[in-house]
């Protein structure tokens, strides 16, 4: 099977909530039966981010603090001024981090490191349900 | 057809010109006939960026202001000192944002959100023509 | 052959060591025999980054300086406090830059620009061997 695609939902509290989705991604890669190829992990929306990190509370706190500095929630944003929203910072973080990433599939496994987990960051200013699509392409 | 690839040109004014290329990407995905897979959008060059954003003037202005802060045009750059160029900041922004992104194709559609558009940012210091390659892989 | 995958090692000094791996990527694309598709370049681990830049000493120095500003080695990191490590900044840089990127393969060539090279940045605080996986998918 050359393409295997699954969608799952993640509920989130927003406010830079960082959720470890590595287990779900690994499971979808395994069930695909694809031995070698590429897996794309993508969150639908413009106020979230996908990346990898060593998923432990210290690294997560460091990432949250850095994003607070790069795109502070309380700065003045043109998006907020124009639309009466409060999530201009969320859109900015999402554009900078990106909402999708691709990694290799090697011998049927996600080809990332032992201390490297796929995470979904929610930058929005309230609780949300997020749709994550995992697509495995290969042979 | 497992691979569908198209190249198109975008003319740009540089200076962090942000252009919405979502319509072109959607059209290439549709014409590919591929139902499920991955689409890669890539700009050729080292002074541009590809990402997604809610494409409205507020979010665009917020992104431009943030990039002016992360990589100011008027800072001292080693690239400029070495080559007599003025676009050291353009190269830096491109390396940080990345020049290509991949998203899922779901039931023949680009799998991004309603308020999420694919954009091409031109960081260079003058007008350019940019080559964008869209590659759809799937089944 | 729809998928071609190769792994190679890069030894690195850490401390934001930036290594040009463009030649290796180009060679693997060529030997794949794939004419059109996508190539994914991925480093295994949570303290490295993959991106493109014009690989000359000025641009490299500008990138290193910018990363020193975004994630200074000497700041206080929760990761360091929790684990007695010194590489909290390395994890942060990796999460922000990303450890893998994908580009098009066009007529058997890597579809990047003449002045655009694929680089592997090592953000860790000492010498390492790094495993880079290059996966070409196409036809």
Short mmCIF file of C-alpha atoms in Angstrom, two decimals:
data_model
loop_
_atom_site.label_atom_id
_atom_site.label_comp_id
_atom_site.label_asym_id
_atom_site.label_seq_id
_atom_site.Cartn_x
_atom_site.Cartn_y
_atom_site.Cartn_z
CA UNK A 1 0.00 0.00 0.00
CA UNK A 2 1.72 3.21 -1.09
CA UNK A 3 -0.34 5.71 0.97
CA UNK A 4 -1.81 5.34 4.46
CA UNK A 5 -3.68 8.30 5.96
CA UNK A 6 -5.37 8.70 9.31
CA UNK A 7 -7.01 11.65 11.06
CA UNK A 8 -7.38 11.97 14.81
CA UNK A 9 -8.63 14.65 17.18
CA UNK A 10 -6.72 16.27 20.04
CA UNK A 11 -8.51 18.41 22.58
CA UNK A 12 -6.41 21.20 23.98
CA UNK A 13 -6.51 24.05 26.48
CA UNK A 14 -4.76 26.54 24.18
CA UNK A 15 -2.35 29.08 25.72
CA UNK A 16 0.69 27.27 24.32
CA UNK A 17 -0.50 23.87 25.45
CA UNK A 18 2.14 21.37 24.28
CA UNK A 19 0.84 17.83 23.71
CA UNK A 20 2.94 14.76 22.96
CA UNK A 21 1.40 13.00 19.92
CA UNK A 22 4.40 10.75 19.31
CA UNK A 23 2.57 7.56 20.35
CA UNK A 24 -0.30 8.14 17.91
CA UNK A 25 2.13 8.89 15.08
CA UNK A 26 4.19 5.77 15.83
CA UNK A 27 1.04 3.63 15.87
CA UNK A 28 -0.18 4.93 12.51
CA UNK A 29 3.27 4.33 10.99
CA UNK A 30 3.25 0.75 12.33
CA UNK A 31 -0.25 -0.08 11.13
CA UNK A 32 0.50 1.34 7.65
CA UNK A 33 2.69 -1.65 6.83
CA UNK A 34 5.00 0.75 4.98
CA UNK A 35 8.66 -0.17 5.54
CA UNK A 36 10.48 2.81 4.03
CA UNK A 37 9.22 6.25 3.11
CA UNK A 38 8.11 9.53 4.63
CA UNK A 39 5.45 10.41 7.23
CA UNK A 40 3.84 13.85 7.27
CA UNK A 41 2.15 15.10 10.46
CA UNK A 42 -0.11 18.10 9.96
CA UNK A 43 -2.47 20.09 12.16
CA UNK A 44 -5.39 21.82 10.47
CA UNK A 45 -5.61 25.53 11.34
CA UNK A 46 -3.62 28.75 11.60
CA UNK A 47 -3.03 28.97 15.36
CA UNK A 48 -1.10 25.77 16.05
CA UNK A 49 2.35 24.32 15.47
CA UNK A 50 3.95 20.92 14.90
CA UNK A 51 7.59 20.15 15.74
CA UNK A 52 9.73 17.75 17.80
CA UNK A 53 11.31 18.18 21.22
CA UNK A 54 12.59 16.05 24.09
CA UNK A 55 9.21 15.81 25.78
CA UNK A 56 9.96 16.56 29.42
CA UNK A 57 8.60 19.45 31.50
CA UNK A 58 11.85 21.44 31.39
CA UNK A 59 12.20 21.55 27.61
CA UNK A 60 8.48 22.27 27.26
CA UNK A 61 8.71 25.20 29.71
CA UNK A 62 11.77 26.55 27.86
CA UNK A 63 9.91 26.44 24.53
CA UNK A 64 6.88 28.18 26.03
CA UNK A 65 9.04 30.91 27.52
CA UNK A 66 10.90 31.46 24.24
CA UNK A 67 7.63 31.79 22.32
CA UNK A 68 6.37 34.27 24.93
CA UNK A 69 9.43 36.34 24.10
CA UNK A 70 9.27 35.98 20.28
CA UNK A 71 5.51 36.66 20.12
CA UNK A 72 4.23 38.02 23.46
CA UNK A 73 0.50 37.57 24.08
CA UNK A 74 0.14 41.15 25.29
CA UNK A 75 1.85 43.04 22.45
CA UNK A 76 -0.21 45.15 20.06
CA UNK A 77 -1.16 43.10 16.99
CA UNK A 78 -2.67 44.46 13.79
CA UNK A 79 -4.79 41.30 13.57
CA UNK A 80 -6.39 42.10 16.94
CA UNK A 81 -6.96 45.77 16.04
CA UNK A 82 -8.64 44.86 12.78
CA UNK A 83 -10.88 42.01 13.93
CA UNK A 84 -11.36 42.55 17.65
CA UNK A 85 -9.55 39.28 18.33
CA UNK A 86 -7.01 38.53 21.02
CA UNK A 87 -5.05 35.85 19.21
CA UNK A 88 -2.73 37.82 16.92
CA UNK A 89 0.21 36.23 18.75
CA UNK A 90 -1.23 32.76 18.06
CA UNK A 91 -1.28 33.35 14.29
CA UNK A 92 2.26 34.72 14.36
CA UNK A 93 3.66 31.73 16.28
CA UNK A 94 1.95 29.33 13.90
CA UNK A 95 3.38 31.02 10.80
CA UNK A 96 6.87 30.95 12.30
CA UNK A 97 6.85 27.34 13.60
CA UNK A 98 4.81 25.78 10.82
CA UNK A 99 1.77 23.52 11.12
CA UNK A 100 3.20 20.37 9.52
CA UNK A 101 6.46 18.38 9.53
CA UNK A 102 7.74 15.30 7.69
CA UNK A 103 10.10 12.59 8.95
CA UNK A 104 11.46 9.38 7.48
CA UNK A 105 9.97 5.94 8.01
CA UNK A 106 12.85 3.47 8.42
CA UNK A 107 12.21 -0.28 8.52
CA UNK A 108 8.62 0.30 9.58
CA UNK A 109 9.48 2.74 12.38
CA UNK A 110 9.29 6.53 12.76
CA UNK A 111 12.89 7.60 12.09
CA UNK A 112 13.28 10.07 14.96
CA UNK A 113 15.53 9.83 18.03
CA UNK A 114 14.85 8.20 21.39
CA UNK A 115 14.68 11.58 23.11
CA UNK A 116 12.79 13.28 20.31
CA UNK A 117 8.98 13.36 20.37
CA UNK A 118 6.48 14.80 17.90
CA UNK A 119 4.48 17.55 19.59
CA UNK A 120 1.44 19.62 18.77
CA UNK A 121 1.53 23.14 20.24
CA UNK A 122 -1.74 25.02 20.56
CA UNK A 123 -1.16 28.76 20.45
CA UNK A 124 -4.79 29.89 20.56
CA UNK A 125 -6.35 31.69 23.52
CA UNK A 126 -8.90 29.07 24.53
CA UNK A 127 -9.85 25.40 24.46
CA UNK A 128 -10.12 23.79 21.03
CA UNK A 129 -10.45 20.46 19.28
CA UNK A 130 -7.67 20.01 16.75
CA UNK A 131 -7.59 17.69 13.77
CA UNK A 132 -4.24 16.02 13.15
CA UNK A 133 -3.64 14.21 9.85
CA UNK A 134 -0.86 11.63 9.58
CA UNK A 135 0.06 10.54 6.04
CA UNK A 136 2.56 7.78 5.36
CA UNK A 137 3.91 7.52 1.79
CA UNK A 138 6.31 4.78 0.79
CA UNK A 139 6.62 1.10 -0.01
CA UNK B 1 -0.62 8.81 -11.39
CA UNK B 2 1.68 8.71 -8.35
CA UNK B 3 3.53 12.05 -8.90
CA UNK B 4 2.23 15.34 -10.30
CA UNK B 5 4.64 18.29 -10.46
CA UNK B 6 4.10 21.84 -11.68
CA UNK B 7 6.28 24.95 -11.66
CA UNK B 8 4.94 28.49 -11.74
CA UNK B 9 6.46 31.97 -11.49
CA UNK B 10 5.58 34.67 -8.98
CA UNK B 11 6.83 38.22 -9.47
CA UNK B 12 7.48 40.06 -6.24
CA UNK B 13 8.59 43.43 -4.90
CA UNK B 14 10.88 41.96 -2.22
CA UNK B 15 11.13 43.75 1.15
CA UNK B 16 9.09 41.06 2.91
CA UNK B 17 6.41 41.00 0.25
CA UNK B 18 3.91 38.31 1.33
CA UNK B 19 1.95 36.72 -1.52
CA UNK B 20 -0.98 34.33 -1.19
CA UNK B 21 -0.30 31.32 -3.44
CA UNK B 22 -3.02 29.15 -1.93
CA UNK B 23 -5.25 29.25 -5.03
CA UNK B 24 -2.46 28.03 -7.31
CA UNK B 25 -1.56 25.23 -4.89
CA UNK B 26 -5.21 24.15 -4.56
CA UNK B 27 -5.60 24.09 -8.37
CA UNK B 28 -2.50 21.93 -8.87
CA UNK B 29 -3.70 19.51 -6.18
CA UNK B 30 -7.12 19.29 -7.90
CA UNK B 31 -5.73 18.73 -11.39
CA UNK B 32 -3.33 16.04 -10.12
CA UNK B 33 -6.18 13.59 -9.67
CA UNK B 34 -4.42 12.35 -6.53
CA UNK B 35 -6.93 11.59 -3.76
CA UNK B 36 -4.67 11.02 -0.75
CA UNK B 37 -1.03 11.86 -0.23
CA UNK B 38 1.29 14.79 0.42
CA UNK B 39 1.88 18.06 -1.42
CA UNK B 40 5.22 19.87 -1.17
CA UNK B 41 5.42 23.60 -1.98
CA UNK B 42 8.95 24.88 -2.52
CA UNK B 43 10.46 28.21 -3.58
CA UNK B 44 13.82 28.09 -5.33
CA UNK B 45 16.41 30.38 -3.73
CA UNK B 46 17.96 31.43 -0.42
CA UNK B 47 16.14 34.70 0.28
CA UNK B 48 12.52 33.57 0.43
CA UNK B 49 10.21 31.64 2.75
CA UNK B 50 7.15 29.40 2.49
CA UNK B 51 4.63 28.97 5.32
CA UNK B 52 0.91 29.32 6.09
CA UNK B 53 -1.01 32.15 7.76
CA UNK B 54 -4.53 33.52 7.92
CA UNK B 55 -4.10 35.75 4.88
CA UNK B 56 -5.52 39.10 5.97
CA UNK B 57 -3.66 42.39 6.22
CA UNK B 58 -3.41 42.32 10.02
CA UNK B 59 -1.71 38.92 10.30
CA UNK B 60 0.57 39.81 7.38
CA UNK B 61 1.63 43.08 9.05
CA UNK B 62 2.26 41.23 12.34
CA UNK B 63 4.48 38.70 10.58
CA UNK B 64 6.43 41.44 8.81
CA UNK B 65 6.96 43.33 12.06
CA UNK B 66 8.13 40.19 13.87
CA UNK B 67 10.66 39.41 11.12
CA UNK B 68 11.91 43.01 11.28
CA UNK B 69 12.61 42.35 14.94
CA UNK B 70 14.17 38.87 14.54
CA UNK B 71 16.36 39.89 11.58
CA UNK B 72 16.40 43.70 11.18
CA UNK B 73 17.32 44.97 7.71
CA UNK B 74 19.72 47.54 9.14
CA UNK B 75 21.79 45.37 11.50
CA UNK B 76 25.40 44.59 10.67
CA UNK B 77 25.62 41.30 8.78
CA UNK B 78 28.81 39.37 8.03
CA UNK B 79 27.33 38.44 4.65
CA UNK B 80 27.07 42.12 3.70
CA UNK B 81 30.57 42.91 4.96
CA UNK B 82 32.08 40.06 2.99
CA UNK B 83 30.27 40.49 -0.32
CA UNK B 84 29.17 44.13 -0.42
CA UNK B 85 25.55 42.99 -0.39
CA UNK B 86 22.65 44.48 1.54
CA UNK B 87 20.56 41.33 1.92
CA UNK B 88 22.20 39.53 4.85
CA UNK B 89 18.88 39.80 6.69
CA UNK B 90 17.09 38.16 3.74
CA UNK B 91 19.33 35.08 3.90
CA UNK B 92 18.88 34.83 7.66
CA UNK B 93 15.07 35.00 7.49
CA UNK B 94 15.01 32.35 4.79
CA UNK B 95 17.19 29.94 6.78
CA UNK B 96 14.95 30.39 9.85
CA UNK B 97 11.56 30.12 8.11
CA UNK B 98 12.50 27.53 5.50
CA UNK B 99 11.86 27.63 1.76
CA UNK B 100 9.54 24.62 1.47
CA UNK B 101 6.63 23.04 3.35
CA UNK B 102 4.54 19.88 2.96
CA UNK B 103 0.83 19.35 3.75
CA UNK B 104 -1.56 16.44 3.36
CA UNK B 105 -3.86 15.90 0.40
CA UNK B 106 -7.20 14.57 1.74
CA UNK B 107 -9.90 13.33 -0.63
CA UNK B 108 -8.42 15.37 -3.47
CA UNK B 109 -8.19 18.63 -1.48
CA UNK B 110 -5.33 20.51 0.20
CA UNK B 111 -5.68 19.48 3.86
CA UNK B 112 -5.26 22.90 5.44
CA UNK B 113 -7.82 24.97 7.35
CA UNK B 114 -10.37 27.46 6.06
CA UNK B 115 -8.46 30.38 7.58
CA UNK B 116 -5.03 29.02 6.67
CA UNK B 117 -3.40 30.04 3.36
CA UNK B 118 -0.09 29.02 1.83
CA UNK B 119 2.11 32.10 1.43
CA UNK B 120 5.38 32.92 -0.24
CA UNK B 121 7.42 35.61 1.56
CA UNK B 122 10.11 37.41 -0.39
CA UNK B 123 12.83 38.67 1.91
CA UNK B 124 15.18 40.10 -0.71
CA UNK B 125 15.87 43.81 -1.15
CA UNK B 126 14.40 44.29 -4.63
CA UNK B 127 11.98 42.98 -7.22
CA UNK B 128 12.43 39.36 -8.32
CA UNK B 129 10.77 36.57 -10.24
CA UNK B 130 10.44 33.49 -8.08
CA UNK B 131 9.99 29.90 -9.20
CA UNK B 132 7.56 27.87 -7.08
CA UNK B 133 7.44 24.09 -7.49
CA UNK B 134 4.38 22.15 -6.32
CA UNK B 135 4.80 18.38 -6.11
CA UNK B 136 1.91 16.05 -5.26
CA UNK B 137 2.80 12.47 -4.29
CA UNK B 138 0.11 9.93 -3.53
CA UNK B 139 -2.50 7.69 -5.06
CA UNK C 1 11.86 2.40 -7.85
CA UNK C 2 9.41 4.51 -5.86
CA UNK C 3 11.46 4.91 -2.64
CA UNK C 4 15.23 5.30 -2.22
CA UNK C 5 16.60 5.74 1.30
CA UNK C 6 20.16 6.20 2.52
CA UNK C 7 21.65 6.94 5.93
CA UNK C 8 25.02 8.59 6.46
CA UNK C 9 26.95 9.84 9.48
CA UNK C 10 28.27 13.35 10.07
CA UNK C 11 30.74 14.03 12.85
CA UNK C 12 30.40 17.45 14.39
CA UNK C 13 31.96 19.70 17.02
CA UNK C 14 28.60 20.94 18.35
CA UNK C 15 28.32 24.58 19.51
CA UNK C 16 26.27 25.57 16.48
CA UNK C 17 28.59 23.83 14.04
CA UNK C 18 27.04 24.33 10.58
CA UNK C 19 27.93 21.62 8.03
CA UNK C 20 27.15 21.69 4.32
CA UNK C 21 25.57 18.33 3.41
CA UNK C 22 24.31 19.47 0.01
CA UNK C 23 26.74 17.30 -1.94
CA UNK C 24 25.68 14.11 -0.15
CA UNK C 25 22.00 14.92 -0.67
CA UNK C 26 22.54 15.66 -4.38
CA UNK C 27 24.43 12.36 -4.80
CA UNK C 28 21.67 10.31 -3.16
CA UNK C 29 19.04 12.02 -5.32
CA UNK C 30 21.09 11.23 -8.45
CA UNK C 31 21.70 7.59 -7.58
CA UNK C 32 18.00 7.06 -6.76
CA UNK C 33 17.09 7.17 -10.42
CA UNK C 34 13.91 9.05 -9.42
CA UNK C 35 13.10 11.82 -11.93
CA UNK C 36 10.30 13.69 -10.16
CA UNK C 37 9.20 13.61 -6.57
CA UNK C 38 10.20 14.78 -3.10
CA UNK C 39 13.36 14.32 -1.03
CA UNK C 40 13.25 14.45 2.77
CA UNK C 41 16.46 15.17 4.73
CA UNK C 42 16.23 14.35 8.43
CA UNK C 43 18.69 14.37 11.33
CA UNK C 44 17.99 11.96 14.18
CA UNK C 45 17.95 13.69 17.59
CA UNK C 46 16.57 16.65 19.51
CA UNK C 47 19.58 19.01 19.52
CA UNK C 48 20.15 19.57 15.80
CA UNK C 49 18.54 21.41 12.90
CA UNK C 50 18.19 21.03 9.13
CA UNK C 51 17.59 23.96 6.79
CA UNK C 52 19.08 25.69 3.70
CA UNK C 53 21.31 28.75 3.42
CA UNK C 54 23.80 30.28 1.01
CA UNK C 55 26.74 28.37 2.41
CA UNK C 56 29.44 31.00 2.80
CA UNK C 57 31.13 32.09 6.02
CA UNK C 58 29.20 35.37 6.27
CA UNK C 59 25.71 33.86 6.14
CA UNK C 60 26.79 31.07 8.50
CA UNK C 61 28.13 33.61 11.03
CA UNK C 62 24.90 35.63 10.76
CA UNK C 63 22.81 32.53 11.46
CA UNK C 64 24.96 31.58 14.45
CA UNK C 65 24.69 35.08 15.89
CA UNK C 66 20.92 35.15 15.43
CA UNK C 67 20.54 31.80 17.21
CA UNK C 68 22.75 33.07 20.05
CA UNK C 69 20.23 35.88 20.42
CA UNK C 70 17.05 33.76 20.10
CA UNK C 71 18.31 31.02 22.46
CA UNK C 72 21.43 32.19 24.32
CA UNK C 73 23.66 29.38 25.66
CA UNK C 74 24.00 31.11 29.02
CA UNK C 75 20.35 31.82 29.86
CA UNK C 76 18.60 29.90 32.62
CA UNK C 77 16.82 26.86 31.18
CA UNK C 78 14.32 24.68 33.01
CA UNK C 79 15.78 21.66 31.20
CA UNK C 80 19.21 22.36 32.74
CA UNK C 81 17.77 22.96 36.21
CA UNK C 82 15.83 19.70 36.11
CA UNK C 83 18.46 17.37 34.66
CA UNK C 84 21.81 19.01 35.46
CA UNK C 85 22.43 19.44 31.74
CA UNK C 86 23.91 22.43 29.95
CA UNK C 87 22.14 22.02 26.63
CA UNK C 88 18.69 23.50 27.24
CA UNK C 89 19.45 26.06 24.51
CA UNK C 90 20.27 23.21 22.08
CA UNK C 91 16.86 21.59 22.56
CA UNK C 92 15.11 24.94 22.13
CA UNK C 93 16.92 25.78 18.87
CA UNK C 94 16.13 22.34 17.49
CA UNK C 95 12.41 22.62 18.27
CA UNK C 96 12.28 26.05 16.60
CA UNK C 97 14.30 25.23 13.46
CA UNK C 98 13.10 21.66 12.96
CA UNK C 99 15.16 18.53 12.38
CA UNK C 100 13.93 17.64 8.89
CA UNK C 101 13.04 19.38 5.62
CA UNK C 102 11.63 18.27 2.25
CA UNK C 103 12.40 19.66 -1.22
CA UNK C 104 11.32 18.72 -4.73
CA UNK C 105 13.24 16.45 -7.07
CA UNK C 106 12.98 17.91 -10.60
CA UNK C 107 14.24 15.97 -13.61
CA UNK C 108 16.54 13.91 -11.40
CA UNK C 109 18.05 16.90 -9.59
CA UNK C 110 17.54 18.45 -6.14
CA UNK C 111 15.19 21.36 -6.88
CA UNK C 112 16.95 24.02 -4.81
CA UNK C 113 18.75 27.17 -6.00
CA UNK C 114 22.37 27.63 -7.07
CA UNK C 115 23.13 29.66 -3.96
CA UNK C 116 21.06 27.50 -1.62
CA UNK C 117 22.70 24.59 0.21
CA UNK C 118 21.23 22.02 2.59
CA UNK C 119 22.89 22.37 6.00
CA UNK C 120 22.93 20.43 9.22
CA UNK C 121 23.34 22.60 12.34
CA UNK C 122 24.54 20.95 15.53
CA UNK C 123 23.32 22.84 18.55
CA UNK C 124 24.65 20.51 21.26
CA UNK C 125 27.46 21.43 23.64
CA UNK C 126 30.06 18.89 22.52
CA UNK C 127 31.26 16.64 19.71
CA UNK C 128 28.74 14.15 18.34
CA UNK C 129 28.16 11.72 15.51
CA UNK C 130 24.89 12.49 13.76
CA UNK C 131 22.81 10.19 11.62
CA UNK C 132 21.26 11.85 8.57
CA UNK C 133 18.56 10.00 6.62
CA UNK C 134 17.79 11.01 3.04
CA UNK C 135 14.57 9.58 1.58
CA UNK C 136 13.58 10.10 -2.06
CA UNK C 137 9.97 9.33 -2.99
CA UNK C 138 8.73 9.64 -6.57
CA UNK C 139 8.80 8.05 -9.98
#
